Amino acid sequence: MDFQNKHILLGVTGGIAAYKAVELLRLLKKAGANVNVIMTASAQKFVGKTTFEVLSENPVLSDLFFDTESSVKHIDLATRADAAIIAPATANTIAKLAHGIADDALSTTLLAVTAPVMICPSMNTDMYQNIRVQRNLDILEKDGWQILDPDSGILACKTVGAGRLPDPGFIFDRVEAMLTKKDLNGRKILVSAGPTVEAIDPVRFVSNHSSGKMGYAIAGAAEKRGGQVTLVSGPVSLESPVGVDRIDVVTCEEMALQMLANLDQADIIIKVAAVADYKPIDPKTSKIKKKDNNKDLSILMAQNPDILKRIGKKKTKDQFLVGFAAETNDLEKNAVMKMQKKNLDMIAANIVGSTDSGFKADTNKVKLFFRDGSFVDIPLMDKNKVANILIGHIIDKMG
Ligand code: PMT
């Protein structure tokens, strides 16, 4: 999702979580969006207008009659908006929006918005669970607006329960999803990510440097595009992408089991995981001790199953199978050979061993090779962008 040239309306109402809207604004601006903030009078009791004005680089609209040079500024903003987000949304503003009341700059502007709207309720738990508030949220949801459930936890009023405004990063992620074209609607995507870990003894293991970033980026991008995503993940320290069904595994055998168990339902299979090709034949149940008279230690290794090759043998003609190739040399030759040997529809080859591409990096430089002999060079860019380009090519090829 590219926020460049996108106009976002950010409505801020009077709740203690208004300060989180500042961070949300910062994230939207960082992504390239043009943001216009509209504040209610009570929102300004919590955070000053100037903060939003400086960060948005736009005047803040708060009073229809005094703030603007144009008497129809709110209509201009509503017409130009690609999306509107109300964060935090109080019970009062939710009630007004649900019933079409237009008595301040925010509620009046929102009546003229035709773009997608996201409401992020934030208030005391009893207030949030109040039947009137829930009824109003139902009305807005039935009208096609998106309601983001509040988080649970300790609230400003010291009660514990639902009502906290979610993390700004999470709201940003959901706004991105709301604006993304749903070209994977109805498709099931099976992704593997991260390393596998093979025990030597209870404290040592054989593994690799995969952080999971590339696979998680693909899983997250596929979910935002409407796909139903299952992510089989080796041990990583990343949070699950929102809306993705994650299955944690450790070893190659476990990954193979889960990938094959979920294979039949999948339309697209993308195998990003860096699987350990070998595992210790005889992992010890207690820690191997250092022996002074033994300078060298040999560990006998056995070959792990090639999961991708197995999937390649089982896949149907309707399934689209993608592998990754991590290469230090002869990128094209090795990648194409792997594609043919494992019966893939596409392989994404990346040179590994540099700091800005492949393992651990936030960016990647990938070359896609297709079964029909065509290829595409993706220059060095953020892994989230690589993920979207890669998915775009899969959709093109599947037709
Ligand atoms: O996780 P990150 O830090 O973001 O790093 C991303 C990445 C470098 C791990 C990723 O971009 C990548 O290249 N993944 C594939 C790594 C790899 O194992 O490459 P390979 O060339 O050894 O294997 C080729 C393909 O066969 C891969 O799709 C792999 O998942 C699969 N394979 C390999 C061995 C095995 N026993 N079973 C398999 O399924």
PDB file of N, CA, C and O in Angstrom, residues 200-261:
ATOM      1  N   ILE A 200      21.469 -30.241  19.050  1.00  0.00           N
ATOM      2  CA  ILE A 200      22.682 -31.068  19.220  1.00  0.00           C
ATOM      3  C   ILE A 200      22.603 -31.729  20.607  1.00  0.00           C
ATOM      4  O   ILE A 200      22.840 -32.914  20.768  1.00  0.00           O
ATOM      5  N   ASP A 201      22.261 -30.887  21.570  1.00  0.00           N
ATOM      6  CA  ASP A 201      21.998 -31.352  22.935  1.00  0.00           C
ATOM      7  C   ASP A 201      21.005 -30.352  23.534  1.00  0.00           C
ATOM      8  O   ASP A 201      20.521 -29.478  22.806  1.00  0.00           O
ATOM      9  N   PRO A 202      20.644 -30.427  24.807  1.00  0.00           N
ATOM     10  CA  PRO A 202      19.587 -29.525  25.300  1.00  0.00           C
ATOM     11  C   PRO A 202      19.943 -28.042  25.232  1.00  0.00           C
ATOM     12  O   PRO A 202      19.053 -27.200  25.360  1.00  0.00           O
ATOM     13  N   VAL A 203      21.221 -27.684  25.047  1.00  0.00           N
ATOM     14  CA  VAL A 203      21.567 -26.254  25.024  1.00  0.00           C
ATOM     15  C   VAL A 203      22.169 -25.790  23.698  1.00  0.00           C
ATOM     16  O   VAL A 203      22.387 -24.598  23.502  1.00  0.00           O
ATOM     17  N   ARG A 204      22.466 -26.690  22.795  1.00  0.00           N
ATOM     18  CA  ARG A 204      23.115 -26.289  21.531  1.00  0.00           C
ATOM     19  C   ARG A 204      22.276 -26.772  20.343  1.00  0.00           C
ATOM     20  O   ARG A 204      21.569 -27.770  20.440  1.00  0.00           O
ATOM     21  N   PHE A 205      22.426 -26.034  19.236  1.00  0.00           N
ATOM     22  CA  PHE A 205      21.632 -26.420  18.070  1.00  0.00           C
ATOM     23  C   PHE A 205      22.304 -26.024  16.758  1.00  0.00           C
ATOM     24  O   PHE A 205      23.249 -25.227  16.748  1.00  0.00           O
ATOM     25  N   VAL A 206      21.771 -26.572  15.661  1.00  0.00           N
ATOM     26  CA  VAL A 206      22.195 -26.200  14.306  1.00  0.00           C
ATOM     27  C   VAL A 206      21.056 -25.379  13.713  1.00  0.00           C
ATOM     28  O   VAL A 206      19.905 -25.797  13.749  1.00  0.00           O
ATOM     29  N   SER A 207      21.367 -24.199  13.198  1.00  0.00           N
ATOM     30  CA  SER A 207      20.315 -23.366  12.598  1.00  0.00           C
ATOM     31  C   SER A 207      20.944 -22.392  11.598  1.00  0.00           C
ATOM     32  O   SER A 207      22.033 -22.657  11.080  1.00  0.00           O
ATOM     33  N   ASN A 208      20.290 -21.285  11.326  1.00  0.00           N
ATOM     34  CA  ASN A 208      20.830 -20.278  10.406  1.00  0.00           C
ATOM     35  C   ASN A 208      20.340 -18.898  10.839  1.00  0.00           C
ATOM     36  O   ASN A 208      19.638 -18.766  11.832  1.00  0.00           O
ATOM     37  N   HIS A 209      20.702 -17.884  10.049  1.00  0.00           N
ATOM     38  CA  HIS A 209      20.451 -16.496  10.468  1.00  0.00           C
ATOM     39  C   HIS A 209      19.075 -15.949  10.072  1.00  0.00           C
ATOM     40  O   HIS A 209      18.846 -14.749  10.176  1.00  0.00           O
ATOM     41  N   SER A 210      18.164 -16.772   9.615  1.00  0.00           N
ATOM     42  CA  SER A 210      16.866 -16.223   9.176  1.00  0.00           C
ATOM     43  C   SER A 210      16.126 -15.574  10.348  1.00  0.00           C
ATOM     44  O   SER A 210      15.913 -16.193  11.389  1.00  0.00           O
ATOM     45  N   SER A 211      15.688 -14.327  10.118  1.00  0.00           N
ATOM     46  CA  SER A 211      14.947 -13.584  11.154  1.00  0.00           C
ATOM     47  C   SER A 211      13.443 -13.746  10.984  1.00  0.00           C
ATOM     48  O   SER A 211      12.674 -13.356  11.854  1.00  0.00           O
ATOM     49  N   GLY A 212      13.020 -14.236   9.834  1.00  0.00           N
ATOM     50  CA  GLY A 212      11.597 -14.354   9.530  1.00  0.00           C
ATOM     51  C   GLY A 212      11.026 -13.116   8.846  1.00  0.00           C
ATOM     52  O   GLY A 212       9.861 -13.126   8.415  1.00  0.00           O
ATOM     53  N   LYS A 213      11.831 -12.047   8.726  1.00  0.00           N
ATOM     54  CA  LYS A 213      11.276 -10.773   8.221  1.00  0.00           C
ATOM     55  C   LYS A 213      10.668 -10.902   6.823  1.00  0.00           C
ATOM     56  O   LYS A 213       9.587 -10.383   6.561  1.00  0.00           O
ATOM     57  N   MET A 214      11.379 -11.622   5.917  1.00  0.00           N
ATOM     58  CA  MET A 214      10.875 -11.719   4.539  1.00  0.00           C
ATOM     59  C   MET A 214       9.550 -12.498   4.496  1.00  0.00           C
ATOM     60  O   MET A 214       8.572 -12.068   3.876  1.00  0.00           O
ATOM     61  N   GLY A 215       9.509 -13.618   5.197  1.00  0.00           N
ATOM     62  CA  GLY A 215       8.288 -14.451   5.192  1.00  0.00           C
ATOM     63  C   GLY A 215       7.124 -13.755   5.874  1.00  0.00           C
ATOM     64  O   GLY A 215       5.984 -13.832   5.413  1.00  0.00           O
ATOM     65  N   TYR A 216       7.413 -13.067   6.984  1.00  0.00           N
ATOM     66  CA  TYR A 216       6.343 -12.371   7.696  1.00  0.00           C
ATOM     67  C   TYR A 216       5.810 -11.211   6.855  1.00  0.00           C
ATOM     68  O   TYR A 216       4.606 -10.909   6.881  1.00  0.00           O
ATOM     69  N   ALA A 217       6.707 -10.558   6.119  1.00  0.00           N
ATOM     70  CA  ALA A 217       6.272  -9.455   5.240  1.00  0.00           C
ATOM     71  C   ALA A 217       5.316  -9.993   4.173  1.00  0.00           C
ATOM     72  O   ALA A 217       4.287  -9.375   3.861  1.00  0.00           O
ATOM     73  N   ILE A 218       5.637 -11.175   3.640  1.00  0.00           N
ATOM     74  CA  ILE A 218       4.777 -11.775   2.606  1.00  0.00           C
ATOM     75  C   ILE A 218       3.427 -12.178   3.209  1.00  0.00           C
ATOM     76  O   ILE A 218       2.368 -11.899   2.636  1.00  0.00           O
ATOM     77  N   ALA A 219       3.459 -12.783   4.391  1.00  0.00           N
ATOM     78  CA  ALA A 219       2.207 -13.206   5.042  1.00  0.00           C
ATOM     79  C   ALA A 219       1.333 -11.979   5.336  1.00  0.00           C
ATOM     80  O   ALA A 219       0.121 -11.981   5.078  1.00  0.00           O
ATOM     81  N   GLY A 220       1.942 -10.917   5.861  1.00  0.00           N
ATOM     82  CA  GLY A 220       1.194  -9.701   6.204  1.00  0.00           C
ATOM     83  C   GLY A 220       0.614  -9.038   4.960  1.00  0.00           C
ATOM     84  O   GLY A 220      -0.549  -8.606   4.947  1.00  0.00           O
ATOM     85  N   ALA A 221       1.418  -8.971   3.906  1.00  0.00           N
ATOM     86  CA  ALA A 221       0.949  -8.332   2.665  1.00  0.00           C
ATOM     87  C   ALA A 221      -0.207  -9.128   2.060  1.00  0.00           C
ATOM     88  O   ALA A 221      -1.185  -8.550   1.567  1.00  0.00           O
ATOM     89  N   ALA A 222      -0.107 -10.456   2.116  1.00  0.00           N
ATOM     90  CA  ALA A 222      -1.169 -11.299   1.540  1.00  0.00           C
ATOM     91  C   ALA A 222      -2.467 -11.125   2.321  1.00  0.00           C
ATOM     92  O   ALA A 222      -3.556 -11.093   1.738  1.00  0.00           O
ATOM     93  N   GLU A 223      -2.363 -10.988   3.642  1.00  0.00           N
ATOM     94  CA  GLU A 223      -3.579 -10.784   4.465  1.00  0.00           C
ATOM     95  C   GLU A 223      -4.234  -9.455   4.119  1.00  0.00           C
ATOM     96  O   GLU A 223      -5.460  -9.364   3.976  1.00  0.00           O
ATOM     97  N   LYS A 224      -3.404  -8.409   3.981  1.00  0.00           N
ATOM     98  CA  LYS A 224      -3.961  -7.080   3.660  1.00  0.00           C
ATOM     99  C   LYS A 224      -4.647  -7.091   2.301  1.00  0.00           C
ATOM    100  O   LYS A 224      -5.571  -6.324   2.052  1.00  0.00           O
ATOM    101  N   ARG A 225      -4.192  -7.960   1.408  1.00  0.00           N
ATOM    102  CA  ARG A 225      -4.801  -8.037   0.075  1.00  0.00           C
ATOM    103  C   ARG A 225      -5.993  -8.984   0.061  1.00  0.00           C
ATOM    104  O   ARG A 225      -6.483  -9.362  -0.994  1.00  0.00           O
ATOM    105  N   GLY A 226      -6.458  -9.395   1.215  1.00  0.00           N
ATOM    106  CA  GLY A 226      -7.692 -10.177   1.301  1.00  0.00           C
ATOM    107  C   GLY A 226      -7.490 -11.667   1.385  1.00  0.00           C
ATOM    108  O   GLY A 226      -8.474 -12.416   1.440  1.00  0.00           O
ATOM    109  N   GLY A 227      -6.231 -12.139   1.368  1.00  0.00           N
ATOM    110  CA  GLY A 227      -5.980 -13.582   1.422  1.00  0.00           C
ATOM    111  C   GLY A 227      -6.197 -14.156   2.804  1.00  0.00           C
ATOM    112  O   GLY A 227      -6.084 -13.450   3.805  1.00  0.00           O
ATOM    113  N   GLN A 228      -6.526 -15.440   2.833  1.00  0.00           N
ATOM    114  CA  GLN A 228      -6.639 -16.151   4.119  1.00  0.00           C
ATOM    115  C   GLN A 228      -5.301 -16.864   4.320  1.00  0.00           C
ATOM    116  O   GLN A 228      -4.993 -17.817   3.591  1.00  0.00           O
ATOM    117  N   VAL A 229      -4.522 -16.363   5.268  1.00  0.00           N
ATOM    118  CA  VAL A 229      -3.114 -16.772   5.326  1.00  0.00           C
ATOM    119  C   VAL A 229      -2.817 -17.689   6.510  1.00  0.00           C
ATOM    120  O   VAL A 229      -3.194 -17.397   7.640  1.00  0.00           O
ATOM    121  N   THR A 230      -2.134 -18.797   6.236  1.00  0.00           N
ATOM    122  CA  THR A 230      -1.583 -19.651   7.286  1.00  0.00           C
ATOM    123  C   THR A 230      -0.064 -19.515   7.212  1.00  0.00           C
ATOM    124  O   THR A 230       0.527 -19.677   6.143  1.00  0.00           O
ATOM    125  N   LEU A 231       0.533 -19.203   8.351  1.00  0.00           N
ATOM    126  CA  LEU A 231       1.984 -18.982   8.399  1.00  0.00           C
ATOM    127  C   LEU A 231       2.612 -20.051   9.286  1.00  0.00           C
ATOM    128  O   LEU A 231       2.342 -20.110  10.483  1.00  0.00           O
ATOM    129  N   VAL A 232       3.438 -20.896   8.687  1.00  0.00           N
ATOM    130  CA  VAL A 232       4.163 -21.905   9.469  1.00  0.00           C
ATOM    131  C   VAL A 232       5.533 -21.311   9.757  1.00  0.00           C
ATOM    132  O   VAL A 232       6.309 -21.032   8.840  1.00  0.00           O
ATOM    133  N   SER A 233       5.792 -21.070  11.040  1.00  0.00           N
ATOM    134  CA  SER A 233       6.970 -20.281  11.385  1.00  0.00           C
ATOM    135  C   SER A 233       7.948 -21.025  12.286  1.00  0.00           C
ATOM    136  O   SER A 233       7.560 -21.595  13.309  1.00  0.00           O
ATOM    137  N   GLY A 234       9.224 -20.952  11.911  1.00  0.00           N
ATOM    138  CA  GLY A 234      10.290 -21.396  12.802  1.00  0.00           C
ATOM    139  C   GLY A 234      10.454 -20.368  13.913  1.00  0.00           C
ATOM    140  O   GLY A 234       9.789 -19.321  13.895  1.00  0.00           O
ATOM    141  N   PRO A 235      11.338 -20.620  14.889  1.00  0.00           N
ATOM    142  CA  PRO A 235      11.484 -19.716  16.033  1.00  0.00           C
ATOM    143  C   PRO A 235      12.056 -18.354  15.612  1.00  0.00           C
ATOM    144  O   PRO A 235      13.176 -18.274  15.120  1.00  0.00           O
ATOM    145  N   VAL A 236      11.266 -17.309  15.773  1.00  0.00           N
ATOM    146  CA  VAL A 236      11.706 -15.935  15.472  1.00  0.00           C
ATOM    147  C   VAL A 236      11.185 -15.013  16.577  1.00  0.00           C
ATOM    148  O   VAL A 236      10.321 -15.405  17.355  1.00  0.00           O
ATOM    149  N   SER A 237      11.680 -13.777  16.593  1.00  0.00           N
ATOM    150  CA  SER A 237      11.206 -12.870  17.653  1.00  0.00           C
ATOM    151  C   SER A 237      10.263 -11.814  17.089  1.00  0.00           C
ATOM    152  O   SER A 237      10.174 -10.721  17.621  1.00  0.00           O
ATOM    153  N   LEU A 238       9.574 -12.134  16.009  1.00  0.00           N
ATOM    154  CA  LEU A 238       8.646 -11.167  15.410  1.00  0.00           C
ATOM    155  C   LEU A 238       7.231 -11.396  15.913  1.00  0.00           C
ATOM    156  O   LEU A 238       6.865 -12.522  16.254  1.00  0.00           O
ATOM    157  N   GLU A 239       6.442 -10.303  15.916  1.00  0.00           N
ATOM    158  CA  GLU A 239       5.020 -10.460  16.242  1.00  0.00           C
ATOM    159  C   GLU A 239       4.291 -11.001  15.022  1.00  0.00           C
ATOM    160  O   GLU A 239       4.654 -10.660  13.885  1.00  0.00           O
ATOM    161  N   SER A 240       3.243 -11.779  15.262  1.00  0.00           N
ATOM    162  CA  SER A 240       2.485 -12.319  14.116  1.00  0.00           C
ATOM    163  C   SER A 240       1.840 -11.181  13.346  1.00  0.00           C
ATOM    164  O   SER A 240       1.295 -10.272  13.965  1.00  0.00           O
ATOM    165  N   PRO A 241       1.853 -11.247  12.004  1.00  0.00           N
ATOM    166  CA  PRO A 241       1.086 -10.249  11.245  1.00  0.00           C
ATOM    167  C   PRO A 241      -0.400 -10.377  11.613  1.00  0.00           C
ATOM    168  O   PRO A 241      -0.881 -11.488  11.849  1.00  0.00           O
ATOM    169  N   VAL A 242      -1.097  -9.247  11.656  1.00  0.00           N
ATOM    170  CA  VAL A 242      -2.513  -9.237  12.067  1.00  0.00           C
ATOM    171  C   VAL A 242      -3.339 -10.101  11.109  1.00  0.00           C
ATOM    172  O   VAL A 242      -3.138 -10.063   9.893  1.00  0.00           O
ATOM    173  N   GLY A 243      -4.252 -10.881  11.678  1.00  0.00           N
ATOM    174  CA  GLY A 243      -5.207 -11.628  10.847  1.00  0.00           C
ATOM    175  C   GLY A 243      -4.652 -12.897  10.236  1.00  0.00           C
ATOM    176  O   GLY A 243      -5.329 -13.571   9.469  1.00  0.00           O
ATOM    177  N   VAL A 244      -3.403 -13.222  10.586  1.00  0.00           N
ATOM    178  CA  VAL A 244      -2.764 -14.404  10.002  1.00  0.00           C
ATOM    179  C   VAL A 244      -2.821 -15.549  11.014  1.00  0.00           C
ATOM    180  O   VAL A 244      -2.623 -15.344  12.204  1.00  0.00           O
ATOM    181  N   ASP A 245      -3.093 -16.755  10.518  1.00  0.00           N
ATOM    182  CA  ASP A 245      -3.158 -17.924  11.377  1.00  0.00           C
ATOM    183  C   ASP A 245      -1.743 -18.514  11.463  1.00  0.00           C
ATOM    184  O   ASP A 245      -1.230 -19.035  10.478  1.00  0.00           O
ATOM    185  N   ARG A 246      -1.110 -18.363  12.646  1.00  0.00           N
ATOM    186  CA  ARG A 246       0.306 -18.766  12.754  1.00  0.00           C
ATOM    187  C   ARG A 246       0.469 -20.101  13.466  1.00  0.00           C
ATOM    188  O   ARG A 246      -0.109 -20.321  14.515  1.00  0.00           O
ATOM    189  N   ILE A 247       1.291 -20.965  12.873  1.00  0.00           N
ATOM    190  CA  ILE A 247       1.596 -22.260  13.501  1.00  0.00           C
ATOM    191  C   ILE A 247       3.099 -22.270  13.785  1.00  0.00           C
ATOM    192  O   ILE A 247       3.903 -22.120  12.862  1.00  0.00           O
ATOM    193  N   ASP A 248       3.475 -22.413  15.052  1.00  0.00           N
ATOM    194  CA  ASP A 248       4.892 -22.407  15.419  1.00  0.00           C
ATOM    195  C   ASP A 248       5.490 -23.803  15.345  1.00  0.00           C
ATOM    196  O   ASP A 248       4.893 -24.760  15.842  1.00  0.00           O
ATOM    197  N   VAL A 249       6.669 -23.885  14.732  1.00  0.00           N
ATOM    198  CA  VAL A 249       7.389 -25.160  14.678  1.00  0.00           C
ATOM    199  C   VAL A 249       8.853 -24.894  15.040  1.00  0.00           C
ATOM    200  O   VAL A 249       9.281 -23.739  15.076  1.00  0.00           O
ATOM    201  N   VAL A 250       9.593 -25.944  15.268  1.00  0.00           N
ATOM    202  CA  VAL A 250      11.016 -25.776  15.594  1.00  0.00           C
ATOM    203  C   VAL A 250      11.887 -26.463  14.531  1.00  0.00           C
ATOM    204  O   VAL A 250      12.746 -25.856  13.913  1.00  0.00           O
ATOM    205  N   THR A 251      11.625 -27.752  14.316  1.00  0.00           N
ATOM    206  CA  THR A 251      12.513 -28.528  13.435  1.00  0.00           C
ATOM    207  C   THR A 251      11.957 -28.623  12.008  1.00  0.00           C
ATOM    208  O   THR A 251      10.788 -28.312  11.758  1.00  0.00           O
ATOM    209  N   CYS A 252      12.836 -29.108  11.123  1.00  0.00           N
ATOM    210  CA  CYS A 252      12.417 -29.330   9.730  1.00  0.00           C
ATOM    211  C   CYS A 252      11.279 -30.351   9.674  1.00  0.00           C
ATOM    212  O   CYS A 252      10.313 -30.173   8.935  1.00  0.00           O
ATOM    213  N   GLU A 253      11.400 -31.421  10.479  1.00  0.00           N
ATOM    214  CA  GLU A 253      10.355 -32.460  10.490  1.00  0.00           C
ATOM    215  C   GLU A 253       9.004 -31.845  10.868  1.00  0.00           C
ATOM    216  O   GLU A 253       7.981 -32.141  10.259  1.00  0.00           O
ATOM    217  N   GLU A 254       9.009 -30.972  11.886  1.00  0.00           N
ATOM    218  CA  GLU A 254       7.759 -30.344  12.325  1.00  0.00           C
ATOM    219  C   GLU A 254       7.213 -29.419  11.231  1.00  0.00           C
ATOM    220  O   GLU A 254       6.008 -29.355  10.982  1.00  0.00           O
ATOM    221  N   MET A 255       8.133 -28.689  10.582  1.00  0.00           N
ATOM    222  CA  MET A 255       7.682 -27.789   9.512  1.00  0.00           C
ATOM    223  C   MET A 255       7.072 -28.601   8.370  1.00  0.00           C
ATOM    224  O   MET A 255       6.022 -28.247   7.821  1.00  0.00           O
ATOM    225  N   ALA A 256       7.728 -29.707   8.027  1.00  0.00           N
ATOM    226  CA  ALA A 256       7.225 -30.564   6.940  1.00  0.00           C
ATOM    227  C   ALA A 256       5.806 -31.046   7.270  1.00  0.00           C
ATOM    228  O   ALA A 256       4.894 -30.987   6.429  1.00  0.00           O
ATOM    229  N   LEU A 257       5.638 -31.478   8.513  1.00  0.00           N
ATOM    230  CA  LEU A 257       4.336 -32.004   8.957  1.00  0.00           C
ATOM    231  C   LEU A 257       3.239 -30.948   8.786  1.00  0.00           C
ATOM    232  O   LEU A 257       2.170 -31.223   8.238  1.00  0.00           O
ATOM    233  N   GLN A 258       3.505 -29.739   9.245  1.00  0.00           N
ATOM    234  CA  GLN A 258       2.490 -28.673   9.202  1.00  0.00           C
ATOM    235  C   GLN A 258       2.246 -28.173   7.781  1.00  0.00           C
ATOM    236  O   GLN A 258       1.103 -27.873   7.405  1.00  0.00           O
ATOM    237  N   MET A 259       3.314 -28.082   6.995  1.00  0.00           N
ATOM    238  CA  MET A 259       3.135 -27.622   5.603  1.00  0.00           C
ATOM    239  C   MET A 259       2.290 -28.639   4.839  1.00  0.00           C
ATOM    240  O   MET A 259       1.378 -28.267   4.100  1.00  0.00           O
ATOM    241  N   LEU A 260       2.577 -29.920   5.038  1.00  0.00           N
ATOM    242  CA  LEU A 260       1.826 -30.941   4.296  1.00  0.00           C
ATOM    243  C   LEU A 260       0.391 -31.050   4.803  1.00  0.00           C
ATOM    244  O   LEU A 260      -0.534 -31.263   4.021  1.00  0.00           O
ATOM    245  N   ALA A 261       0.195 -30.829   6.109  1.00  0.00           N
ATOM    246  CA  ALA A 261      -1.168 -30.894   6.673  1.00  0.00           C
ATOM    247  C   ALA A 261      -2.044 -29.766   6.132  1.00  0.00           C
ATOM    248  O   ALA A 261      -3.260 -29.899   6.050  1.00  0.00           O
TER     249      ALA A 261
END
